[in-house]
mmCIF file of C-alpha atoms in Angstrom:
data_model
loop_
_atom_site.group_PDB
_atom_site.id
_atom_site.type_symbol
_atom_site.label_atom_id
_atom_site.label_comp_id
_atom_site.label_asym_id
_atom_site.label_seq_id
_atom_site.Cartn_x
_atom_site.Cartn_y
_atom_site.Cartn_z
ATOM 1 C CA MET A 26 80.147 76.284 122.361
ATOM 2 C CA SER A 27 79.548 79.329 120.133
ATOM 3 C CA ALA A 28 80.830 81.574 122.927
ATOM 4 C CA GLU A 29 83.997 79.533 123.091
ATOM 5 C CA ILE A 30 84.497 79.816 119.308
ATOM 6 C CA THR A 31 83.868 83.549 119.518
ATOM 7 C CA GLU A 32 86.404 83.927 122.268
ATOM 8 C CA MET A 33 89.006 81.860 120.321
ATOM 9 C CA SER A 34 88.417 84.012 117.242
ATOM 10 C CA GLY A 35 88.891 87.206 119.252
ATOM 11 C CA VAL A 36 92.219 85.924 120.592
ATOM 12 C CA ARG A 37 93.333 85.120 117.132
ATOM 13 C CA ILE A 38 92.349 88.573 115.846
ATOM 14 C CA ARG A 39 94.183 90.341 118.644
ATOM 15 C CA ARG A 40 97.278 88.108 118.073
ATOM 16 C CA ASP A 41 97.278 88.842 114.288
ATOM 17 C CA GLU A 42 96.947 92.615 115.062
ATOM 18 C CA VAL A 43 99.869 92.514 117.454
ATOM 19 C CA GLN A 44 102.015 90.527 115.013
ATOM 20 C CA ILE A 45 101.372 92.838 112.093
ATOM 21 C CA GLY A 46 101.768 95.844 114.409
ATOM 22 C CA ILE A 47 105.173 94.650 115.518
ATOM 23 C CA GLY A 48 106.259 94.082 111.883
ATOM 24 C CA LEU A 49 104.974 97.387 110.393
ATOM 25 C CA SER A 50 106.158 99.405 113.382
ATOM 26 C CA SER A 51 109.630 98.074 113.077
ATOM 27 C CA MET A 52 109.652 98.895 109.358
ATOM 28 C CA GLY A 53 108.328 102.361 110.015
ATOM 29 C CA PHE A 54 111.140 102.914 112.417
ATOM 30 C CA VAL A 55 113.746 101.774 109.902
ATOM 31 C CA LEU A 56 112.376 103.635 106.992
ATOM 32 C CA ALA A 57 112.047 106.887 108.899
ATOM 33 C CA GLY A 58 115.661 106.594 109.920
ATOM 34 C CA LEU A 59 116.934 105.775 106.424
ATOM 35 C CA GLY A 60 117.877 109.396 105.606
ATOM 36 C CA ALA A 61 119.816 109.819 108.758
ATOM 37 C CA CYS A 62 121.579 106.496 108.194
ATOM 38 C CA ILE A 63 122.596 107.654 104.747
ATOM 39 C CA ALA A 64 124.166 110.882 106.164
ATOM 40 C CA ILE A 65 126.007 109.018 108.850
ATOM 41 C CA LEU A 66 127.189 106.256 106.483
ATOM 42 C CA ALA A 67 128.611 108.996 104.201
ATOM 43 C CA ARG A 68 130.702 110.224 107.216
ATOM 44 C CA ASP A 69 131.632 106.838 108.600
ATOM 45 C CA LEU A 70 132.708 105.356 105.280
ATOM 46 C CA ASP A 71 134.117 108.602 103.905
ATOM 47 C CA GLU A 72 131.876 108.278 100.867
ATOM 48 C CA PRO A 73 130.211 111.183 98.939
ATOM 49 C CA THR A 74 126.577 111.471 100.173
ATOM 50 C CA SER A 75 125.284 111.373 96.589
ATOM 51 C CA ARG A 76 126.892 107.869 95.963
ATOM 52 C CA LEU A 77 124.773 106.424 98.836
ATOM 53 C CA ALA A 78 121.708 106.892 96.657
ATOM 54 C CA LEU A 79 122.262 103.285 95.695
ATOM 55 C CA LEU A 80 121.185 102.394 99.253
ATOM 56 C CA SER A 81 117.549 103.545 98.527
ATOM 57 C CA SER A 82 117.822 101.859 95.123
ATOM 58 C CA GLY A 83 118.630 98.520 96.869
ATOM 59 C CA PHE A 84 115.552 98.930 98.946
ATOM 60 C CA ALA A 85 113.427 99.727 95.911
ATOM 61 C CA ILE A 86 114.743 96.642 94.071
ATOM 62 C CA GLY A 87 113.624 94.523 97.015
ATOM 63 C CA LEU A 88 110.097 96.034 96.773
ATOM 64 C CA LEU A 89 109.945 95.412 93.049
ATOM 65 C CA ILE A 90 111.065 91.732 93.468
ATOM 66 C CA VAL A 91 108.398 91.027 96.068
ATOM 67 C CA ALA A 92 105.792 92.859 94.027
ATOM 68 C CA LEU A 93 106.435 90.411 91.187
ATOM 69 C CA VAL A 94 106.939 87.156 93.083
ATOM 70 C CA GLY A 95 105.116 87.794 96.329
ATOM 71 C CA PRO A 96 101.583 86.815 95.261
ATOM 72 C CA ARG A 97 102.963 83.606 93.780
ATOM 73 C CA LEU A 98 104.859 82.960 96.981
ATOM 74 C CA LEU A 99 101.663 83.201 99.006
ATOM 75 C CA ARG A 100 99.990 80.709 96.748
ATOM 76 C CA THR A 101 102.821 78.262 97.604
ATOM 77 C CA TRP A 102 103.553 78.896 101.283
ATOM 78 C CA PRO A 103 101.296 79.595 104.292
ATOM 79 C CA ILE A 104 100.950 83.229 105.420
ATOM 80 C CA THR A 105 102.737 82.531 108.660
ATOM 81 C CA THR A 106 105.797 81.166 106.826
ATOM 82 C CA VAL A 107 105.989 84.344 104.721
ATOM 83 C CA LEU A 108 105.684 86.527 107.703
ATOM 84 C CA ALA A 109 108.517 84.803 109.602
ATOM 85 C CA LEU A 110 110.720 84.804 106.526
ATOM 86 C CA GLY A 111 110.118 88.555 106.048
ATOM 87 C CA SER A 112 110.976 89.239 109.672
ATOM 88 C CA VAL A 113 114.222 87.263 109.534
ATOM 89 C CA VAL A 114 115.342 88.752 106.149
ATOM 90 C CA CYS A 115 114.544 92.294 107.303
ATOM 91 C CA SER A 116 116.420 91.745 110.534
ATOM 92 C CA ALA A 117 119.475 90.587 108.643
ATOM 93 C CA GLY A 118 119.331 93.737 106.355
ATOM 94 C CA ILE A 119 119.112 96.018 109.442
ATOM 95 C CA VAL A 120 122.220 94.402 111.009
ATOM 96 C CA LEU A 121 124.144 94.741 107.753
ATOM 97 C CA LEU A 122 123.151 98.402 107.417
ATOM 98 C CA ALA A 123 123.947 99.250 111.083
ATOM 99 C CA LEU A 124 127.326 97.516 111.123
ATOM 100 C CA ALA A 125 128.411 97.947 107.520
ATOM 101 C CA PRO A 126 132.219 98.362 107.384
ATOM 102 C CA VAL A 127 132.166 98.985 103.566
ATOM 103 C CA TYR A 128 129.803 100.499 101.006
ATOM 104 C CA ALA A 129 128.817 97.208 99.388
ATOM 105 C CA VAL A 130 127.617 95.708 102.714
ATOM 106 C CA ALA A 131 125.403 98.716 103.302
ATOM 107 C CA VAL A 132 123.801 98.362 99.918
ATOM 108 C CA ALA A 133 123.204 94.648 100.535
ATOM 109 C CA GLY A 134 121.521 95.644 103.793
ATOM 110 C CA GLY A 135 119.215 97.993 101.985
ATOM 111 C CA LEU A 136 118.279 95.205 99.512
ATOM 112 C CA CYS A 137 117.428 92.818 102.404
ATOM 113 C CA ILE A 138 115.371 95.446 104.159
ATOM 114 C CA GLY A 139 113.432 95.971 100.973
ATOM 115 C CA LEU A 140 112.828 92.243 100.484
ATOM 116 C CA GLY A 141 111.954 91.479 104.020
ATOM 117 C CA GLY A 142 109.783 94.629 104.587
ATOM 118 C CA ALA A 143 107.833 93.984 101.373
ATOM 119 C CA LEU A 144 107.052 90.484 102.568
ATOM 120 C CA LEU A 145 105.776 91.923 105.846
ATOM 121 C CA VAL A 146 103.487 94.307 104.078
ATOM 122 C CA LEU A 147 102.439 91.611 101.630
ATOM 123 C CA VAL A 148 100.680 89.603 104.410
ATOM 124 C CA ALA A 149 99.246 92.605 106.285
ATOM 125 C CA PRO A 150 95.955 92.796 104.378
ATOM 126 C CA LEU A 151 95.369 89.109 104.779
ATOM 127 C CA MET A 152 96.001 88.859 108.492
ATOM 128 C CA LEU A 153 93.968 91.993 109.223
ATOM 129 C CA ASN A 154 91.073 91.107 107.031
ATOM 130 C CA GLY A 155 87.492 91.014 108.365
ATOM 131 C CA PRO A 156 84.648 93.261 109.311
ATOM 132 C CA THR A 157 86.774 95.429 111.598
ATOM 133 C CA ALA A 158 89.741 95.646 109.168
ATOM 134 C CA ALA A 159 89.603 99.379 108.740
ATOM 135 C CA ALA A 160 89.703 100.043 112.505
ATOM 136 C CA ARG A 161 92.499 97.546 112.978
ATOM 137 C CA LEU A 162 94.541 98.997 110.151
ATOM 138 C CA SER A 163 94.107 102.480 111.657
ATOM 139 C CA ARG A 164 95.424 101.333 115.002
ATOM 140 C CA VAL A 165 98.379 99.526 113.449
ATOM 141 C CA ASN A 166 99.281 102.444 111.191
ATOM 142 C CA ALA A 167 99.004 104.950 114.080
ATOM 143 C CA VAL A 168 101.645 102.937 116.070
ATOM 144 C CA ALA A 169 103.812 102.563 112.978
ATOM 145 C CA SER A 170 103.769 106.345 112.375
ATOM 146 C CA GLY A 171 104.613 107.042 116.006
ATOM 147 C CA THR A 172 107.626 104.781 115.974
ATOM 148 C CA GLY A 173 108.800 106.369 112.720
ATOM 149 C CA ILE A 174 109.005 109.745 114.488
ATOM 150 C CA LEU A 175 111.368 108.159 117.069
ATOM 151 C CA ALA A 176 113.950 106.905 114.562
ATOM 152 C CA PRO A 177 115.801 110.099 113.636
ATOM 153 C CA LEU A 178 115.610 111.195 117.310
ATOM 154 C CA ALA A 179 117.207 107.993 118.499
ATOM 155 C CA ILE A 180 119.822 108.059 115.701
ATOM 156 C CA GLY A 181 120.765 111.674 116.403
ATOM 157 C CA ALA A 182 120.898 111.163 120.125
ATOM 158 C CA LEU A 183 123.177 108.114 119.976
ATOM 159 C CA ASP A 184 125.473 109.725 117.461
ATOM 160 C CA SER A 185 125.905 112.675 119.749
ATOM 161 C CA LEU A 186 127.009 110.392 122.515
ATOM 162 C CA GLY A 187 129.879 108.921 120.595
ATOM 163 C CA PRO A 188 128.957 105.718 118.923
ATOM 164 C CA THR A 189 127.781 105.908 115.285
ATOM 165 C CA GLY A 190 124.104 106.744 115.278
ATOM 166 C CA ARG A 191 123.176 104.071 112.739
ATOM 167 C CA LEU A 192 123.547 101.541 115.545
ATOM 168 C CA ALA A 193 120.184 102.910 116.802
ATOM 169 C CA ILE A 194 118.271 101.063 114.073
ATOM 170 C CA LEU A 195 119.311 97.790 115.674
ATOM 171 C CA ALA A 196 116.494 98.542 118.109
ATOM 172 C CA ALA A 197 114.146 97.198 115.409
ATOM 173 C CA VAL A 198 115.903 93.792 115.274
ATOM 174 C CA PRO A 199 114.686 92.222 118.654
ATOM 175 C CA PRO A 200 110.950 92.920 117.843
ATOM 176 C CA LEU A 201 111.376 91.379 114.323
ATOM 177 C CA LEU A 202 113.111 88.303 115.682
ATOM 178 C CA LEU A 203 110.427 88.008 118.398
ATOM 179 C CA LEU A 204 107.842 88.246 115.657
ATOM 180 C CA ALA A 205 109.530 85.397 113.743
ATOM 181 C CA VAL A 206 109.557 83.170 116.878
ATOM 182 C CA LEU A 207 105.967 84.006 117.844
ATOM 183 C CA THR A 208 104.863 83.312 114.274
ATOM 184 C CA TRP A 209 106.516 79.833 114.258
ATOM 185 C CA ARG A 210 105.125 78.939 117.774
ATOM 186 C CA THR A 211 101.577 80.028 117.116
ATOM 187 C CA ALA A 212 101.393 78.907 113.554
ATOM 188 C CA SER A 213 98.438 76.776 112.570
ATOM 189 C CA PRO A 214 98.052 74.900 109.294
ATOM 190 C CA SER A 215 96.672 77.363 106.746
ATOM 191 C CA PRO A 216 96.013 76.907 103.075
ATOM 192 C CA PRO A 217 98.002 78.932 100.527
ATOM 193 C CA VAL A 218 96.247 82.110 99.415
ATOM 194 C CA ARG A 219 94.461 81.834 96.066
ATOM 195 C CA GLU A 220 94.654 85.603 95.215
ATOM 196 C CA ALA A 221 97.109 87.512 97.349
ATOM 197 C CA PRO A 222 97.326 91.204 97.615
ATOM 198 C CA VAL A 223 100.543 93.003 96.712
ATOM 199 C CA PRO A 224 102.827 95.080 98.876
ATOM 200 C CA VAL A 225 102.102 98.746 98.958
ATOM 201 C CA LEU A 226 104.587 101.424 100.057
ATOM 202 C CA ILE A 227 105.460 100.656 103.684
ATOM 203 C CA ASP A 228 106.188 104.239 104.594
ATOM 204 C CA SER A 229 102.747 105.399 103.425
ATOM 205 C CA ALA A 230 101.063 104.042 106.535
ATOM 206 C CA PRO A 231 97.378 104.799 105.688
ATOM 207 C CA ALA A 232 97.746 102.826 102.397
ATOM 208 C CA VAL A 233 99.291 99.676 103.979
ATOM 209 C CA GLY A 234 97.129 96.666 103.481
ATOM 210 C CA LEU A 235 94.273 98.427 101.647
ATOM 211 C CA GLY A 236 91.621 95.808 100.877
ATOM 212 C CA LYS A 237 88.097 95.590 99.642
ATOM 213 C CA ARG A 238 86.704 98.108 102.258
ATOM 214 C CA TRP A 239 88.969 100.802 100.902
ATOM 215 C CA PHE A 240 89.125 99.847 97.206
ATOM 216 C CA GLY A 241 85.566 98.875 96.687
ATOM 217 C CA ARG A 242 84.071 95.586 95.580
ATOM 218 C CA ARG A 243 86.360 93.245 93.794
ATOM 219 C CA THR A 244 84.895 92.180 90.413
ATOM 220 C CA GLY A 245 87.232 89.231 89.880
ATOM 221 C CA ARG A 246 87.360 90.183 86.223
ATOM 222 C CA GLY A 247 89.859 92.084 84.203
ATOM 223 C CA LEU A 248 89.634 94.156 81.077
ATOM 224 C CA LYS A 249 88.889 91.283 78.814
ATOM 225 C CA GLY A 250 85.130 90.496 78.617
ATOM 226 C CA PHE A 251 84.173 93.297 80.901
ATOM 227 C CA VAL A 252 84.910 96.628 79.120
ATOM 228 C CA PRO A 253 83.654 97.027 75.558
ATOM 229 C CA ARG A 254 86.291 97.431 72.868
ATOM 230 C CA ARG A 255 85.398 101.118 72.376
ATOM 231 C CA LEU A 256 86.273 101.796 76.050
ATOM 232 C CA GLY A 257 89.336 99.673 76.234
ATOM 233 C CA ARG A 258 91.791 102.377 75.153
ATOM 234 C CA ALA A 259 90.249 104.915 77.526
ATOM 235 C CA VAL A 260 90.626 102.623 80.497
ATOM 236 C CA VAL A 261 94.234 101.795 79.490
ATOM 237 C CA LEU A 262 95.016 105.523 79.357
ATOM 238 C CA GLU A 263 93.342 106.144 82.679
ATOM 239 C CA VAL A 264 95.374 103.395 84.333
ATOM 240 C CA GLY A 265 98.545 104.810 82.816
ATOM 241 C CA ARG A 266 97.664 108.249 84.122
ATOM 242 C CA GLY A 267 97.021 106.806 87.595
ATOM 243 C CA TRP A 268 100.332 104.956 87.428
ATOM 244 C CA LEU A 269 102.156 108.116 86.647
ATOM 245 C CA ARG A 270 100.462 110.040 89.405
ATOM 246 C CA ILE A 271 101.633 107.460 91.963
ATOM 247 C CA VAL A 272 105.192 107.622 90.545
ATOM 248 C CA LEU A 273 105.248 111.429 90.963
ATOM 249 C CA ALA A 274 103.774 111.371 94.465
ATOM 250 C CA VAL A 275 106.159 108.689 95.769
ATOM 251 C CA ALA A 276 109.102 110.287 94.010
ATOM 252 C CA VAL A 277 108.536 113.582 95.840
ATOM 253 C CA GLU A 278 108.062 111.773 99.162
ATOM 254 C CA PHE A 279 111.245 109.666 98.906
ATOM 255 C CA CYS A 280 113.434 112.652 97.806
ATOM 256 C CA PHE A 281 112.614 113.986 101.309
ATOM 257 C CA VAL A 282 112.809 110.586 103.073
ATOM 258 C CA VAL A 283 116.321 109.882 101.743
ATOM 259 C CA TRP A 284 117.911 113.382 101.587
ATOM 260 C CA ALA A 285 116.329 115.480 104.319
ATOM 261 C CA VAL A 286 119.147 114.855 106.905
ATOM 262 C CA ALA A 287 121.837 115.342 104.214
ATOM 263 C CA ARG A 288 120.269 118.720 103.453
ATOM 264 C CA LEU A 289 120.480 119.735 107.091
ATOM 265 C CA VAL A 290 124.092 118.562 107.234
ATOM 266 C CA SER A 291 124.888 120.814 104.210
ATOM 267 C CA THR A 292 123.716 123.857 106.234
ATOM 268 C CA GLY A 293 126.783 123.252 108.431
ATOM 269 C CA LEU A 294 125.136 121.297 111.240
ATOM 270 C CA PRO A 295 126.905 118.337 112.855
ATOM 271 C CA THR A 296 125.505 115.037 111.676
ATOM 272 C CA ALA A 297 123.966 114.205 115.029
ATOM 273 C CA THR A 298 122.129 117.459 115.308
ATOM 274 C CA ALA A 299 120.909 117.165 111.629
ATOM 275 C CA ALA A 300 119.569 113.723 112.428
ATOM 276 C CA LEU A 301 117.639 115.133 115.375
ATOM 277 C CA LEU A 302 116.158 117.996 113.317
ATOM 278 C CA GLY A 303 115.478 115.525 110.552
ATOM 279 C CA SER A 304 112.492 114.281 112.592
ATOM 280 C CA ALA A 305 110.613 117.322 111.393
ATOM 281 C CA PHE A 306 109.728 115.490 108.144
ATOM 282 C CA PRO A 307 108.289 112.289 109.741
ATOM 283 C CA ILE A 308 106.440 114.422 112.283
ATOM 284 C CA GLY A 309 104.857 116.493 109.479
ATOM 285 C CA MET A 310 103.920 113.276 107.691
ATOM 286 C CA ALA A 311 102.404 111.775 110.775
ATOM 287 C CA VAL A 312 100.319 114.877 111.387
ATOM 288 C CA GLY A 313 99.300 115.108 107.772
ATOM 289 C CA ARG A 314 98.146 111.421 107.750
ATOM 290 C CA THR A 315 96.256 111.887 110.958
ATOM 291 C CA ILE A 316 94.310 114.799 109.525
ATOM 292 C CA GLY A 317 93.860 113.128 106.118
ATOM 293 C CA PRO A 318 93.366 114.696 102.685
ATOM 294 C CA ILE A 319 92.775 118.405 102.496
ATOM 295 C CA HIS A 320 89.589 119.282 100.656
ATOM 296 C CA TRP A 321 89.131 122.804 99.325
ATOM 297 C CA ARG A 322 86.256 123.801 97.128
ATOM 298 C CA ALA A 323 86.089 121.516 93.982
ATOM 299 C CA TRP A 324 89.808 121.024 93.756
ATOM 300 C CA SER A 325 91.389 117.560 93.930
ATOM 301 C CA PRO A 326 92.950 116.992 97.348
ATOM 302 C CA VAL A 327 96.251 116.687 95.605
ATOM 303 C CA VAL A 328 96.288 120.437 94.823
ATOM 304 C CA PRO A 329 96.101 122.039 98.304
ATOM 305 C CA SER A 330 98.400 119.271 99.710
ATOM 306 C CA GLY A 331 100.860 119.829 96.834
ATOM 307 C CA LEU A 332 100.863 123.587 97.399
ATOM 308 C CA LEU A 333 101.984 122.964 101.058
ATOM 309 C CA ALA A 334 104.626 120.636 99.694
ATOM 310 C CA ILE A 335 105.858 123.353 97.278
ATOM 311 C CA ALA A 336 106.028 125.889 100.137
ATOM 312 C CA GLY A 337 108.069 123.513 102.227
ATOM 313 C CA THR A 338 110.394 122.786 99.284
ATOM 314 C CA LEU A 339 111.083 126.440 98.754
ATOM 315 C CA LEU A 340 111.981 126.811 102.422
ATOM 316 C CA VAL A 341 114.336 123.833 102.114
ATOM 317 C CA SER A 342 115.941 125.059 98.872
ATOM 318 C CA LEU A 343 116.004 128.903 99.119
ATOM 319 C CA PHE A 344 117.258 129.308 102.686
ATOM 320 C CA ASP A 345 120.419 127.971 104.276
ATOM 321 C CA SER A 346 119.406 128.475 107.866
ATOM 322 C CA PRO A 347 118.970 125.134 109.780
ATOM 323 C CA ALA A 348 115.783 126.518 111.348
ATOM 324 C CA ALA A 349 114.245 127.444 108.005
ATOM 325 C CA VAL A 350 115.234 124.054 106.496
ATOM 326 C CA ALA A 351 113.794 122.172 109.464
ATOM 327 C CA LEU A 352 110.539 124.217 109.191
ATOM 328 C CA GLY A 353 110.464 123.512 105.464
ATOM 329 C CA LEU A 354 110.794 119.776 106.110
ATOM 330 C CA GLY A 355 107.896 119.797 108.570
ATOM 331 C CA VAL A 356 105.653 121.777 106.179
ATOM 332 C CA ALA A 357 106.640 119.587 103.238
ATOM 333 C CA GLY A 358 105.854 116.451 105.224
ATOM 334 C CA PHE A 359 102.393 117.730 106.150
ATOM 335 C CA GLY A 360 101.657 118.453 102.501
ATOM 336 C CA ILE A 361 103.172 115.292 101.065
ATOM 337 C CA ALA A 362 101.515 112.951 103.533
ATOM 338 C CA PRO A 363 98.179 112.511 101.673
ATOM 339 C CA LEU A 364 99.553 112.377 98.133
ATOM 340 C CA TYR A 365 100.336 108.648 97.967
ATOM 341 C CA PRO A 366 97.058 107.375 99.594
ATOM 342 C CA VAL A 367 94.989 109.761 97.491
ATOM 343 C CA THR A 368 96.702 108.774 94.128
ATOM 344 C CA LEU A 369 96.582 104.999 95.001
ATOM 345 C CA ALA A 370 92.925 105.123 95.951
ATOM 346 C CA ALA A 371 92.205 107.005 92.684
ATOM 347 C CA LEU A 372 94.000 104.336 90.702
ATOM 348 C CA VAL A 373 92.350 101.279 92.265
ATOM 349 C CA ALA A 374 88.901 102.999 91.671
ATOM 350 C CA THR A 375 89.408 102.834 87.924
ATOM 351 C CA PRO A 376 86.504 100.948 86.483
ATOM 352 C CA GLY A 377 87.212 97.996 84.254
ATOM 353 C CA LEU A 378 89.936 96.238 86.214
ATOM 354 C CA SER A 379 89.952 94.375 89.517
ATOM 355 C CA PRO A 380 91.330 96.320 92.481
ATOM 356 C CA ALA A 381 93.916 93.536 93.046
ATOM 357 C CA ARG A 382 95.416 94.036 89.697
ATOM 358 C CA LEU A 383 95.378 97.753 89.996
ATOM 359 C CA ALA A 384 97.015 97.580 93.382
ATOM 360 C CA ALA A 385 99.825 95.599 91.670
ATOM 361 C CA VAL A 386 100.221 98.489 89.216
ATOM 362 C CA GLY A 387 100.416 100.834 92.130
ATOM 363 C CA ALA A 388 103.116 98.696 93.781
ATOM 364 C CA LEU A 389 105.155 98.768 90.624
ATOM 365 C CA ALA A 390 104.845 102.519 90.423
ATOM 366 C CA SER A 391 106.030 102.922 94.002
ATOM 367 C CA GLY A 392 109.108 100.728 93.343
ATOM 368 C CA VAL A 393 110.025 102.562 90.145
ATOM 369 C CA ALA A 394 109.706 105.910 91.933
ATOM 370 C CA ILE A 395 111.895 104.850 94.846
ATOM 371 C CA LEU A 396 114.448 103.378 92.467
ATOM 372 C CA ILE A 397 114.769 106.526 90.334
ATOM 373 C CA ALA A 398 113.842 109.749 92.239
ATOM 374 C CA PRO A 399 116.491 109.740 95.082
ATOM 375 C CA ALA A 400 119.212 108.735 92.602
ATOM 376 C CA LEU A 401 118.122 111.552 90.243
ATOM 377 C CA LEU A 402 118.377 114.053 93.057
ATOM 378 C CA ALA A 403 121.813 112.759 93.989
ATOM 379 C CA VAL A 404 122.969 113.154 90.378
ATOM 380 C CA LEU A 405 121.769 116.791 90.312
ATOM 381 C CA ALA A 406 123.467 117.418 93.665
ATOM 382 C CA ARG A 407 126.753 116.389 92.115
ATOM 383 C CA VAL A 408 126.319 118.762 89.164
ATOM 384 C CA LEU A 409 124.783 121.605 91.261
ATOM 385 C CA ASP A 410 124.402 121.275 94.999
ATOM 386 C CA LEU A 411 121.941 119.553 97.253
ATOM 387 C CA ARG A 412 120.212 122.766 98.051
ATOM 388 C CA THR A 413 119.478 123.488 94.417
ATOM 389 C CA ALA A 414 118.781 119.910 93.514
ATOM 390 C CA TYR A 415 115.821 119.859 95.824
ATOM 391 C CA LEU A 416 114.011 122.125 93.368
ATOM 392 C CA VAL A 417 113.574 118.969 91.188
ATOM 393 C CA THR A 418 110.459 118.250 93.278
ATOM 394 C CA LEU A 419 108.731 121.280 91.936
ATOM 395 C CA PRO A 420 108.260 120.097 88.316
ATOM 396 C CA LEU A 421 107.274 116.766 89.694
ATOM 397 C CA LEU A 422 104.518 118.395 91.758
ATOM 398 C CA ALA A 423 103.480 120.592 88.864
ATOM 399 C CA THR A 424 103.067 117.551 86.607
ATOM 400 C CA LEU A 425 101.013 115.902 89.364
ATOM 401 C CA PHE A 426 98.670 118.939 89.434
ATOM 402 C CA VAL A 427 98.127 118.691 85.619
ATOM 403 C CA LEU A 428 97.315 114.927 85.955
ATOM 404 C CA SER A 429 94.912 115.679 88.817
ATOM 405 C CA ARG A 430 93.108 118.651 87.384
ATOM 406 C CA GLY A 431 89.679 119.263 88.872
ATOM 407 C CA PRO A 432 86.840 116.871 89.552
ATOM 408 C CA ARG A 433 85.558 116.976 85.922
ATOM 409 C CA ARG A 434 85.620 113.686 84.161
ATOM 410 C CA SER A 435 85.794 112.875 80.481
ATOM 411 C CA ARG A 436 83.026 111.267 78.443
ATOM 412 C CA HIS A 437 84.841 107.963 78.474
ATOM 413 C CA GLN A 438 85.168 108.002 82.255
ATOM 414 C CA ARG A 439 81.505 108.804 82.741
ATOM 415 C CA ALA A 440 80.510 105.991 80.338
ATOM 416 C CA ALA A 441 82.822 103.598 81.981
ATOM 417 C CA THR A 442 81.369 104.393 85.429
ATOM 418 C CA THR A 443 77.877 103.918 84.095
ATOM 419 C CA LEU A 444 78.898 100.614 82.597
ATOM 420 C CA ARG A 445 80.390 99.457 85.861
ATOM 421 C CA SER A 446 77.231 100.387 87.901
ATOM 422 C CA GLY A 447 75.150 98.565 85.359
ATOM 423 C CA HIS A 448 77.135 95.367 85.146
ATOM 424 C CA VAL A 449 78.692 94.915 88.700
ATOM 425 C CA ALA A 450 76.243 93.506 91.186
#
C-alpha cells in the first residue's frame, strides 16, 4: 500500500513539474522575444519605436495587478484553476500581440501577457514545493532559459522569409492551451491556499518560485511584536534599501530586454538580422545564470557583475558597428544575469519580516522597474538617440554599487541578526 502511495506521489510530482515547465518555458520564450516584437511592430504599424514602450508598460501593469490580487485569488480558487486561467489569458495576449493590426491591440496583448504570465509564476512555488523543490526548480528554469534563447532566433528567421516575424511567438500558444486542457483534466479537488507566494519576475529564471529553501525559515510574524521599537526604523530603512536595489537591477535588465533589438536596428541592420543578433543578450543571460553570482574578494557579487554590465553598455553605446553592439549585448547579459536573484535574495533575508511579505515587496519593485525604466529610455531616445540613451543604465548601476557597498554591516543590522538568531527557533 505504501509503495502504491509513493508511486502515485511520484507521478503527481512529475506531472506538476511538466506543467510548470510548459508554462514557464512558454513565458520565457515570449519575454525573450519581446524586444524583437517591439522592433517589428514599429515597422509593421509605422509607429516610432519609442512609442511602443507602452507595450512593456502594459506587461508591467499586469504583473502589478497580480502581485496585489494574486495571493487573495489563491485563497479563493484552487491552484489548478489559477494555472488554467493564467494559461488561457496569456495565450490570448500572445495572439493579440502577434496579430495586432493597430497599436492599441498590441498594448492590450502586452497587458494580457503580463496578467496571465504572472498567474503562472504565482502558482509555480506551490506546485514545485517539497524536499526536492530546489532541484526541480533548477530543471524547470534551465529549460525556460533555453527556450528564451530560441525566441529572437525564430522571430528573425521567420521575418527574413517574408511573413512578419512576430508571428513566431504564436509557437507559445499551443503549449499554453495544452497546459490549460491538461490542468482541467487532471485537476483534483484542492483547498485554497492560506498564504500564497507572490509572483517574481518571470524573466529572472533562478528567482522564479523561490520558497523556504531559498529564503530561509518563515517566521510567520511581521514587524509588530517581533522587532523592538528601537530597531523598527533600521529594519524599515533596510527594506527600503533592498526594494530600491531590486528596482535598479530590474530596470537595467529590462532596458536591454525591451530595446536591444531596436538598438541593433539603429546601426542600419535589417529588422530580421537585428532580431537574430538580438539573441546575444538572452544567451549572455543564460550563461550568466548557469554560472551564478561572481564572487571576488570581499566585494558584493553585485560589483563584479555590474562592472561587466557597464563594459557591455559601453560597447552598445559608444560603437555603431553591429558586431560591437551584439558583443556588448552578450557581455551585458552575462553581467546583468545575477543582479536580480542576488538583490532579491538579500531583500528576503532581512531580519524582522516574514519572507513571504518581503517577496511581495520584491514583486512590487520588479513591476515598478518594468513600468518605468524602458519608458524612460524611450523618452531619452526621443530627445537624444537610442545609442546615447543607453547610457542611462550607467547611473543606475552606479547607484546599485553604492547601495551594495561591501560586506560590512551596520550596528543595527548586526543587532537585528542577533535578535533573530535568539528569538527564531
